[in-house]
Amino acid sequence: MLKLRVIWPNAGHALLPEAGADVRLEAGGTPLPLASMSRGVREFDIPDGTARVVLKATFTASFGAVGRVGPMSHPVLQVEQPYDVVAGGTMLEAANIPAYVKSHPLVDTKVMANVNGAALAQIRTEFVNITPFWMAYAGFASEYAAEHQPGDPELVALGYTGGKPLIWFATVPAACAAPPAPGVGCVVFFRPESYEYTRVDEADHEMFGLNRYLLKPVDEPHADVWRRDVFRPDPSDGNRPYVWLRAGFEDALSRSGKPVVILHPWPSGSDFGAATGASLPVLAGGALRLLWAEQRLGRSRGAIRLGRLGVAGYSAGGLSMWAALASNKQRVSEVYAFDARGTPSSAGAAIQWFNSRSDTVLRMTGGYQLTANEGIRISIEKLAGGPVPRVTATPPNKKAYEAGSNPLWDHVITAYPHLRERADVWHQFAVFGGYVALPGPFALTFLQQFLQDSLF
């Protein structure tokens, strides 16, 4: 009798509770009885004479009341994989699924070693979809929902069951629906320190810091100060200037037209966990595989995989970005350093990485890091004997912040000209770079320019 063993990693994780694991094998629409079960394992006997079976699995996470949110249960992963019984009833062959032009991307099937007439199916549960939980628990999620427009890139909250960081976000543009090649580009963005958390089901989750990067500014004089593309007085803080700017990452990604997913590993405090280590390409590939399985990218296209990989970091997030580059020098091809901390101490490594291949791209913006950025660019071009378009330092020096030099900066600083010479204020402009709310010709943000000039 043919046997099938089904396993999945990280069984028993809060996002993969054993009670929420509904794993079945059906023949002719009828569930086959379990031969045995244990944590993360289900075994089935397939009766002789069976021609086809279908593996169906749904993993559901459940949490009790969290703050203002009542108890919640949602499926975080669902897969279905049909098999043909072949070789005289002694083997299983995974059937192709039209949506993937292959078998299910989250199910790996192979013959079990040293066991006759047995197959092993591993369901890839390293990443699961926790979007409903995040949107219910996180403060300022309603602001995101209200301002996110049809046609904007899709935001998916991912739960990582293999360690830290527990929560990741994926920004998926429409261009990824039908990418021109199986290799899908990915940029991993490292933000500055965030709040600390240990669970998905926490009342303290905040989406405010994510909105700041994802959403574009609004041209409404009476809008909340944090939603603007200009510095405005903050009534909640004695009318002192509020100098954060929305960065408009979603809009920049969409306008660039590039089939690139931006991943945001969500740190606990300043801890990015495995995202800065050598496993980053595997993690990024796993996130893309889940997005493909859910048909959020690569629709009706087979062999989707991680293609060109980039890392980006803003402010203190630069420390983690440079660490991720150091761990993955051979795999990372693009670096976007938005006034990134750690640039002076990483300059030598950045230059060495850039010169190691002909397909590397380095883009840097400056406030505090103007001198370090320009030093890296000059060093690279001296070694090359001339200009190298693949590296840019924007702006090149503090003169670019003088009145009349940059209309975008002049717009941002309109109400507070006395702040013009302050590096801490340049620092806020360095992750933005354009005014996207004003009517008239669109002015590029730094991210859009970098993506348009990229090799993605």
PDB file of C-alpha atoms in Angstrom, residues 205-442:
ATOM      1  CA  HIS A 205       1.403  47.417  17.301  1.00  0.00           C
ATOM      2  CA  GLU A 206       1.757  50.680  15.389  1.00  0.00           C
ATOM      3  CA  MET A 207       1.425  51.284  11.656  1.00  0.00           C
ATOM      4  CA  PHE A 208       2.289  54.972  11.919  1.00  0.00           C
ATOM      5  CA  GLY A 209       5.963  54.377  11.124  1.00  0.00           C
ATOM      6  CA  LEU A 210       5.096  52.173   8.159  1.00  0.00           C
ATOM      7  CA  ASN A 211       2.644  54.716   6.741  1.00  0.00           C
ATOM      8  CA  ARG A 212       5.406  57.335   6.857  1.00  0.00           C
ATOM      9  CA  TYR A 213       7.405  55.383   4.277  1.00  0.00           C
ATOM     10  CA  LEU A 214       4.623  53.841   2.193  1.00  0.00           C
ATOM     11  CA  LEU A 215       2.030  56.589   1.750  1.00  0.00           C
ATOM     12  CA  LYS A 216       2.491  59.669  -0.379  1.00  0.00           C
ATOM     13  CA  PRO A 217       1.959  63.176   1.011  1.00  0.00           C
ATOM     14  CA  VAL A 218      -1.347  64.985   0.645  1.00  0.00           C
ATOM     15  CA  ASP A 219      -1.878  68.557  -0.560  1.00  0.00           C
ATOM     16  CA  GLU A 220      -4.355  69.602   2.104  1.00  0.00           C
ATOM     17  CA  PRO A 221      -3.431  72.699   4.160  1.00  0.00           C
ATOM     18  CA  HIS A 222      -5.348  71.459   7.201  1.00  0.00           C
ATOM     19  CA  ALA A 223      -4.212  67.842   7.003  1.00  0.00           C
ATOM     20  CA  ASP A 224      -2.397  66.311   9.960  1.00  0.00           C
ATOM     21  CA  VAL A 225       1.168  67.565   9.951  1.00  0.00           C
ATOM     22  CA  TRP A 226       2.651  64.090   9.451  1.00  0.00           C
ATOM     23  CA  ARG A 227       0.704  63.651   6.171  1.00  0.00           C
ATOM     24  CA  ARG A 228       2.230  66.670   4.426  1.00  0.00           C
ATOM     25  CA  ASP A 229       5.147  67.181   2.030  1.00  0.00           C
ATOM     26  CA  VAL A 230       6.169  70.403   3.749  1.00  0.00           C
ATOM     27  CA  PHE A 231       7.327  71.225   7.259  1.00  0.00           C
ATOM     28  CA  ARG A 232       4.416  72.527   9.339  1.00  0.00           C
ATOM     29  CA  PRO A 233       3.886  73.655  12.951  1.00  0.00           C
ATOM     30  CA  ASP A 234       2.837  70.836  15.248  1.00  0.00           C
ATOM     31  CA  PRO A 235      -0.018  71.996  17.536  1.00  0.00           C
ATOM     32  CA  SER A 236       0.551  69.000  19.792  1.00  0.00           C
ATOM     33  CA  ASP A 237       4.133  70.111  20.467  1.00  0.00           C
ATOM     34  CA  GLY A 238       3.870  73.841  21.111  1.00  0.00           C
ATOM     35  CA  ASN A 239       3.621  74.599  17.389  1.00  0.00           C
ATOM     36  CA  ARG A 240       7.236  73.667  16.883  1.00  0.00           C
ATOM     37  CA  PRO A 241       8.150  72.584  13.334  1.00  0.00           C
ATOM     38  CA  TYR A 242       7.174  69.045  12.447  1.00  0.00           C
ATOM     39  CA  VAL A 243       9.930  67.971  10.066  1.00  0.00           C
ATOM     40  CA  TRP A 244       9.077  64.389   9.174  1.00  0.00           C
ATOM     41  CA  LEU A 245       8.016  63.940   5.565  1.00  0.00           C
ATOM     42  CA  ARG A 246       6.050  61.144   4.023  1.00  0.00           C
ATOM     43  CA  ALA A 247       8.343  59.278   1.636  1.00  0.00           C
ATOM     44  CA  GLY A 248       5.787  57.924  -0.874  1.00  0.00           C
ATOM     45  CA  PHE A 249       7.442  54.526  -1.429  1.00  0.00           C
ATOM     46  CA  GLU A 250       4.302  52.903  -2.841  1.00  0.00           C
ATOM     47  CA  ASP A 251       3.766  55.664  -5.371  1.00  0.00           C
ATOM     48  CA  ALA A 252       7.449  55.669  -6.324  1.00  0.00           C
ATOM     49  CA  LEU A 253       7.441  51.914  -6.880  1.00  0.00           C
ATOM     50  CA  SER A 254       4.285  52.063  -8.970  1.00  0.00           C
ATOM     51  CA  ARG A 255       5.499  54.979 -11.110  1.00  0.00           C
ATOM     52  CA  SER A 256       8.866  53.351 -11.721  1.00  0.00           C
ATOM     53  CA  GLY A 257       7.123  50.508 -13.541  1.00  0.00           C
ATOM     54  CA  LYS A 258       9.661  48.023 -12.182  1.00  0.00           C
ATOM     55  CA  PRO A 259       8.555  44.474 -11.248  1.00  0.00           C
ATOM     56  CA  VAL A 260      10.169  44.755  -7.827  1.00  0.00           C
ATOM     57  CA  VAL A 261       8.831  43.753  -4.409  1.00  0.00           C
ATOM     58  CA  ILE A 262       9.914  45.896  -1.459  1.00  0.00           C
ATOM     59  CA  LEU A 263      10.231  43.875   1.732  1.00  0.00           C
ATOM     60  CA  HIS A 264      10.116  45.604   5.113  1.00  0.00           C
ATOM     61  CA  PRO A 265      11.382  43.365   7.926  1.00  0.00           C
ATOM     62  CA  TRP A 266       9.732  44.847  11.016  1.00  0.00           C
ATOM     63  CA  PRO A 267      12.315  45.075  13.808  1.00  0.00           C
ATOM     64  CA  SER A 268      11.648  44.688  17.492  1.00  0.00           C
ATOM     65  CA  GLY A 269      13.469  47.719  18.790  1.00  0.00           C
ATOM     66  CA  SER A 270      16.598  47.683  16.638  1.00  0.00           C
ATOM     67  CA  ASP A 271      16.703  43.888  16.275  1.00  0.00           C
ATOM     68  CA  PHE A 272      16.264  42.756  12.674  1.00  0.00           C
ATOM     69  CA  GLY A 273      17.170  39.173  13.521  1.00  0.00           C
ATOM     70  CA  ALA A 274      17.971  36.959  10.562  1.00  0.00           C
ATOM     71  CA  ALA A 275      17.246  39.744   8.053  1.00  0.00           C
ATOM     72  CA  THR A 276      20.816  41.045   8.380  1.00  0.00           C
ATOM     73  CA  GLY A 277      22.468  37.633   8.106  1.00  0.00           C
ATOM     74  CA  ALA A 278      23.500  35.276   5.348  1.00  0.00           C
ATOM     75  CA  SER A 279      19.998  33.778   5.203  1.00  0.00           C
ATOM     76  CA  LEU A 280      18.502  37.005   3.808  1.00  0.00           C
ATOM     77  CA  PRO A 281      18.297  35.711   0.193  1.00  0.00           C
ATOM     78  CA  VAL A 282      16.562  32.549   1.410  1.00  0.00           C
ATOM     79  CA  LEU A 283      14.121  34.600   3.471  1.00  0.00           C
ATOM     80  CA  ALA A 284      13.394  36.977   0.591  1.00  0.00           C
ATOM     81  CA  GLY A 285      12.886  34.003  -1.699  1.00  0.00           C
ATOM     82  CA  GLY A 286      10.502  32.425   0.792  1.00  0.00           C
ATOM     83  CA  ALA A 287       8.445  35.601   1.018  1.00  0.00           C
ATOM     84  CA  LEU A 288       8.220  35.769  -2.788  1.00  0.00           C
ATOM     85  CA  ARG A 289       7.233  32.099  -2.924  1.00  0.00           C
ATOM     86  CA  LEU A 290       4.283  32.756  -0.586  1.00  0.00           C
ATOM     87  CA  LEU A 291       3.222  35.786  -2.647  1.00  0.00           C
ATOM     88  CA  TRP A 292       3.402  33.653  -5.790  1.00  0.00           C
ATOM     89  CA  ALA A 293       1.420  30.855  -4.134  1.00  0.00           C
ATOM     90  CA  GLU A 294      -1.299  33.390  -3.322  1.00  0.00           C
ATOM     91  CA  GLN A 295      -1.102  34.683  -6.920  1.00  0.00           C
ATOM     92  CA  ARG A 296      -0.149  38.182  -5.850  1.00  0.00           C
ATOM     93  CA  LEU A 297       2.693  37.988  -8.367  1.00  0.00           C
ATOM     94  CA  GLY A 298       3.743  35.790 -11.280  1.00  0.00           C
ATOM     95  CA  ARG A 299       0.213  34.858 -12.296  1.00  0.00           C
ATOM     96  CA  SER A 300       0.086  31.885 -14.668  1.00  0.00           C
ATOM     97  CA  ARG A 301       3.850  31.865 -14.854  1.00  0.00           C
ATOM     98  CA  GLY A 302       6.077  29.031 -13.667  1.00  0.00           C
ATOM     99  CA  ALA A 303       9.490  28.959 -12.000  1.00  0.00           C
ATOM    100  CA  ILE A 304       9.100  32.249 -10.102  1.00  0.00           C
ATOM    101  CA  ARG A 305      12.167  32.836  -7.943  1.00  0.00           C
ATOM    102  CA  LEU A 306      14.169  35.593  -6.307  1.00  0.00           C
ATOM    103  CA  GLY A 307      15.978  37.539  -9.000  1.00  0.00           C
ATOM    104  CA  ARG A 308      18.079  40.618  -8.461  1.00  0.00           C
ATOM    105  CA  LEU A 309      18.383  41.528  -4.766  1.00  0.00           C
ATOM    106  CA  GLY A 310      18.848  44.983  -3.287  1.00  0.00           C
ATOM    107  CA  VAL A 311      19.137  46.372   0.236  1.00  0.00           C
ATOM    108  CA  ALA A 312      18.155  49.856   1.368  1.00  0.00           C
ATOM    109  CA  GLY A 313      18.348  51.675   4.654  1.00  0.00           C
ATOM    110  CA  TYR A 314      17.424  55.028   6.125  1.00  0.00           C
ATOM    111  CA  SER A 315      19.048  56.755   9.079  1.00  0.00           C
ATOM    112  CA  ALA A 316      19.895  54.225  11.821  1.00  0.00           C
ATOM    113  CA  GLY A 317      18.465  51.539   9.557  1.00  0.00           C
ATOM    114  CA  GLY A 318      21.678  51.983   7.605  1.00  0.00           C
ATOM    115  CA  LEU A 319      23.562  50.051  10.299  1.00  0.00           C
ATOM    116  CA  SER A 320      21.441  46.990   9.560  1.00  0.00           C
ATOM    117  CA  MET A 321      21.596  47.608   5.808  1.00  0.00           C
ATOM    118  CA  TRP A 322      25.416  47.636   5.801  1.00  0.00           C
ATOM    119  CA  ALA A 323      25.407  44.489   7.965  1.00  0.00           C
ATOM    120  CA  ALA A 324      23.087  42.768   5.482  1.00  0.00           C
ATOM    121  CA  LEU A 325      25.386  43.768   2.620  1.00  0.00           C
ATOM    122  CA  ALA A 326      28.440  42.437   4.453  1.00  0.00           C
ATOM    123  CA  SER A 327      26.661  39.102   4.964  1.00  0.00           C
ATOM    124  CA  ASN A 328      25.560  38.855   1.335  1.00  0.00           C
ATOM    125  CA  LYS A 329      28.209  40.558  -0.797  1.00  0.00           C
ATOM    126  CA  GLN A 330      27.926  38.017  -3.605  1.00  0.00           C
ATOM    127  CA  ARG A 331      24.135  38.123  -3.753  1.00  0.00           C
ATOM    128  CA  VAL A 332      23.249  41.807  -3.279  1.00  0.00           C
ATOM    129  CA  SER A 333      23.362  43.846  -6.494  1.00  0.00           C
ATOM    130  CA  GLU A 334      21.805  47.205  -5.542  1.00  0.00           C
ATOM    131  CA  VAL A 335      22.235  49.385  -2.455  1.00  0.00           C
ATOM    132  CA  TYR A 336      20.134  52.471  -1.680  1.00  0.00           C
ATOM    133  CA  ALA A 337      21.601  54.355   1.277  1.00  0.00           C
ATOM    134  CA  PHE A 338      19.209  57.099   2.420  1.00  0.00           C
ATOM    135  CA  ASP A 339      21.491  59.198   4.643  1.00  0.00           C
ATOM    136  CA  ALA A 340      22.442  55.873   6.175  1.00  0.00           C
ATOM    137  CA  ARG A 341      24.275  55.629   9.469  1.00  0.00           C
ATOM    138  CA  GLY A 342      27.415  53.554   9.346  1.00  0.00           C
ATOM    139  CA  THR A 343      28.431  54.857   5.925  1.00  0.00           C
ATOM    140  CA  PRO A 344      31.877  56.213   6.947  1.00  0.00           C
ATOM    141  CA  SER A 345      32.902  52.953   8.639  1.00  0.00           C
ATOM    142  CA  SER A 346      31.458  50.876   5.766  1.00  0.00           C
ATOM    143  CA  ALA A 347      32.998  52.952   2.971  1.00  0.00           C
ATOM    144  CA  GLY A 348      35.867  50.568   2.227  1.00  0.00           C
ATOM    145  CA  ALA A 349      33.585  47.537   2.174  1.00  0.00           C
ATOM    146  CA  ALA A 350      31.068  49.374  -0.029  1.00  0.00           C
ATOM    147  CA  ILE A 351      33.760  50.313  -2.557  1.00  0.00           C
ATOM    148  CA  GLN A 352      35.145  46.777  -2.588  1.00  0.00           C
ATOM    149  CA  TRP A 353      31.657  45.321  -3.097  1.00  0.00           C
ATOM    150  CA  PHE A 354      30.851  47.810  -5.861  1.00  0.00           C
ATOM    151  CA  ASN A 355      34.042  47.007  -7.767  1.00  0.00           C
ATOM    152  CA  SER A 356      33.684  43.252  -7.379  1.00  0.00           C
ATOM    153  CA  ARG A 357      31.193  42.963 -10.260  1.00  0.00           C
ATOM    154  CA  SER A 358      29.996  44.961 -13.241  1.00  0.00           C
ATOM    155  CA  ASP A 359      26.293  44.790 -12.313  1.00  0.00           C
ATOM    156  CA  THR A 360      26.394  46.539  -8.931  1.00  0.00           C
ATOM    157  CA  VAL A 361      24.461  49.775  -8.355  1.00  0.00           C
ATOM    158  CA  LEU A 362      25.027  52.164  -5.451  1.00  0.00           C
ATOM    159  CA  ARG A 363      22.734  55.142  -4.776  1.00  0.00           C
ATOM    160  CA  MET A 364      23.241  57.434  -1.796  1.00  0.00           C
ATOM    161  CA  THR A 365      21.392  60.449  -0.435  1.00  0.00           C
ATOM    162  CA  GLY A 366      22.850  62.788   2.101  1.00  0.00           C
ATOM    163  CA  GLY A 367      22.176  64.994   5.075  1.00  0.00           C
ATOM    164  CA  TYR A 368      24.574  63.907   7.788  1.00  0.00           C
ATOM    165  CA  GLN A 369      26.382  61.629   5.314  1.00  0.00           C
ATOM    166  CA  LEU A 370      27.116  64.138   2.534  1.00  0.00           C
ATOM    167  CA  THR A 371      30.898  63.952   2.938  1.00  0.00           C
ATOM    168  CA  ALA A 372      31.016  60.159   3.345  1.00  0.00           C
ATOM    169  CA  ASN A 373      28.760  59.579   0.342  1.00  0.00           C
ATOM    170  CA  GLU A 374      30.749  61.875  -1.915  1.00  0.00           C
ATOM    171  CA  GLY A 375      33.995  60.292  -0.746  1.00  0.00           C
ATOM    172  CA  ILE A 376      32.755  56.862  -1.799  1.00  0.00           C
ATOM    173  CA  ARG A 377      31.662  58.141  -5.197  1.00  0.00           C
ATOM    174  CA  ILE A 378      34.963  59.927  -5.842  1.00  0.00           C
ATOM    175  CA  SER A 379      36.976  56.866  -4.814  1.00  0.00           C
ATOM    176  CA  ILE A 380      35.021  54.609  -7.161  1.00  0.00           C
ATOM    177  CA  GLU A 381      35.419  57.005 -10.084  1.00  0.00           C
ATOM    178  CA  LYS A 382      39.135  57.487  -9.433  1.00  0.00           C
ATOM    179  CA  LEU A 383      39.635  53.737  -9.594  1.00  0.00           C
ATOM    180  CA  ALA A 384      37.569  53.607 -12.797  1.00  0.00           C
ATOM    181  CA  GLY A 385      39.372  56.539 -14.359  1.00  0.00           C
ATOM    182  CA  GLY A 386      36.188  58.483 -15.013  1.00  0.00           C
ATOM    183  CA  PRO A 387      32.457  58.833 -14.302  1.00  0.00           C
ATOM    184  CA  VAL A 388      30.567  55.686 -13.311  1.00  0.00           C
ATOM    185  CA  PRO A 389      26.783  56.080 -13.822  1.00  0.00           C
ATOM    186  CA  ARG A 390      26.071  53.130 -11.531  1.00  0.00           C
ATOM    187  CA  VAL A 391      27.068  55.163  -8.464  1.00  0.00           C
ATOM    188  CA  THR A 392      25.509  58.474  -7.395  1.00  0.00           C
ATOM    189  CA  ALA A 393      25.696  60.683  -4.305  1.00  0.00           C
ATOM    190  CA  THR A 394      22.678  62.999  -4.144  1.00  0.00           C
ATOM    191  CA  PRO A 395      23.118  65.824  -3.361  1.00  0.00           C
ATOM    192  CA  PRO A 396      26.916  66.046  -3.750  1.00  0.00           C
ATOM    193  CA  ASN A 397      27.405  68.662  -1.011  1.00  0.00           C
ATOM    194  CA  LYS A 398      25.616  71.145   1.226  1.00  0.00           C
ATOM    195  CA  LYS A 399      25.462  73.773  -1.511  1.00  0.00           C
ATOM    196  CA  ALA A 400      22.554  71.813  -2.941  1.00  0.00           C
ATOM    197  CA  TYR A 401      20.508  72.889   0.084  1.00  0.00           C
ATOM    198  CA  GLU A 402      21.088  76.600  -0.524  1.00  0.00           C
ATOM    199  CA  ALA A 403      18.160  78.757  -1.643  1.00  0.00           C
ATOM    200  CA  GLY A 404      17.399  78.355  -5.330  1.00  0.00           C
ATOM    201  CA  SER A 405      19.509  75.230  -5.794  1.00  0.00           C
ATOM    202  CA  ASN A 406      16.744  72.667  -5.386  1.00  0.00           C
ATOM    203  CA  PRO A 407      13.103  73.696  -5.895  1.00  0.00           C
ATOM    204  CA  LEU A 408      11.945  70.563  -4.096  1.00  0.00           C
ATOM    205  CA  TRP A 409      13.901  71.468  -0.978  1.00  0.00           C
ATOM    206  CA  ASP A 410      12.786  75.109  -1.234  1.00  0.00           C
ATOM    207  CA  HIS A 411       9.177  73.883  -1.259  1.00  0.00           C
ATOM    208  CA  VAL A 412       9.643  71.708   1.826  1.00  0.00           C
ATOM    209  CA  ILE A 413      11.337  74.502   3.805  1.00  0.00           C
ATOM    210  CA  THR A 414       8.923  77.296   2.770  1.00  0.00           C
ATOM    211  CA  ALA A 415       7.559  78.045   6.250  1.00  0.00           C
ATOM    212  CA  TYR A 416      10.874  77.631   8.068  1.00  0.00           C
ATOM    213  CA  PRO A 417      13.773  79.198   6.124  1.00  0.00           C
ATOM    214  CA  HIS A 418      15.819  79.379   9.349  1.00  0.00           C
ATOM    215  CA  LEU A 419      16.073  75.576   9.296  1.00  0.00           C
ATOM    216  CA  ARG A 420      17.752  75.525   5.889  1.00  0.00           C
ATOM    217  CA  GLU A 421      21.309  74.932   7.155  1.00  0.00           C
ATOM    218  CA  ARG A 422      20.479  72.197   9.677  1.00  0.00           C
ATOM    219  CA  ALA A 423      21.739  68.697   8.887  1.00  0.00           C
ATOM    220  CA  ASP A 424      19.026  67.107  11.030  1.00  0.00           C
ATOM    221  CA  VAL A 425      16.442  68.649   8.713  1.00  0.00           C
ATOM    222  CA  TRP A 426      18.358  67.650   5.575  1.00  0.00           C
ATOM    223  CA  HIS A 427      18.245  64.175   7.074  1.00  0.00           C
ATOM    224  CA  GLN A 428      14.446  64.108   6.796  1.00  0.00           C
ATOM    225  CA  PHE A 429      14.518  65.262   3.176  1.00  0.00           C
ATOM    226  CA  ALA A 430      17.049  62.538   2.331  1.00  0.00           C
ATOM    227  CA  VAL A 431      14.455  59.733   2.418  1.00  0.00           C
ATOM    228  CA  PHE A 432      11.963  61.772   0.380  1.00  0.00           C
ATOM    229  CA  GLY A 433      13.531  63.981  -2.265  1.00  0.00           C
ATOM    230  CA  GLY A 434      10.455  65.243  -4.077  1.00  0.00           C
ATOM    231  CA  TYR A 435       7.049  66.782  -3.619  1.00  0.00           C
ATOM    232  CA  VAL A 436       4.462  64.323  -4.793  1.00  0.00           C
ATOM    233  CA  ALA A 437       1.311  66.091  -3.590  1.00  0.00           C
ATOM    234  CA  LEU A 438       1.506  69.322  -5.551  1.00  0.00           C
ATOM    235  CA  PRO A 439      -0.377  69.656  -8.844  1.00  0.00           C
ATOM    236  CA  GLY A 440       1.570  69.971 -12.060  1.00  0.00           C
ATOM    237  CA  PRO A 441       4.457  67.900 -13.404  1.00  0.00           C
ATOM    238  CA  PHE A 442       5.414  65.096 -11.100  1.00  0.00           C
TER     239      PHE A 442
END
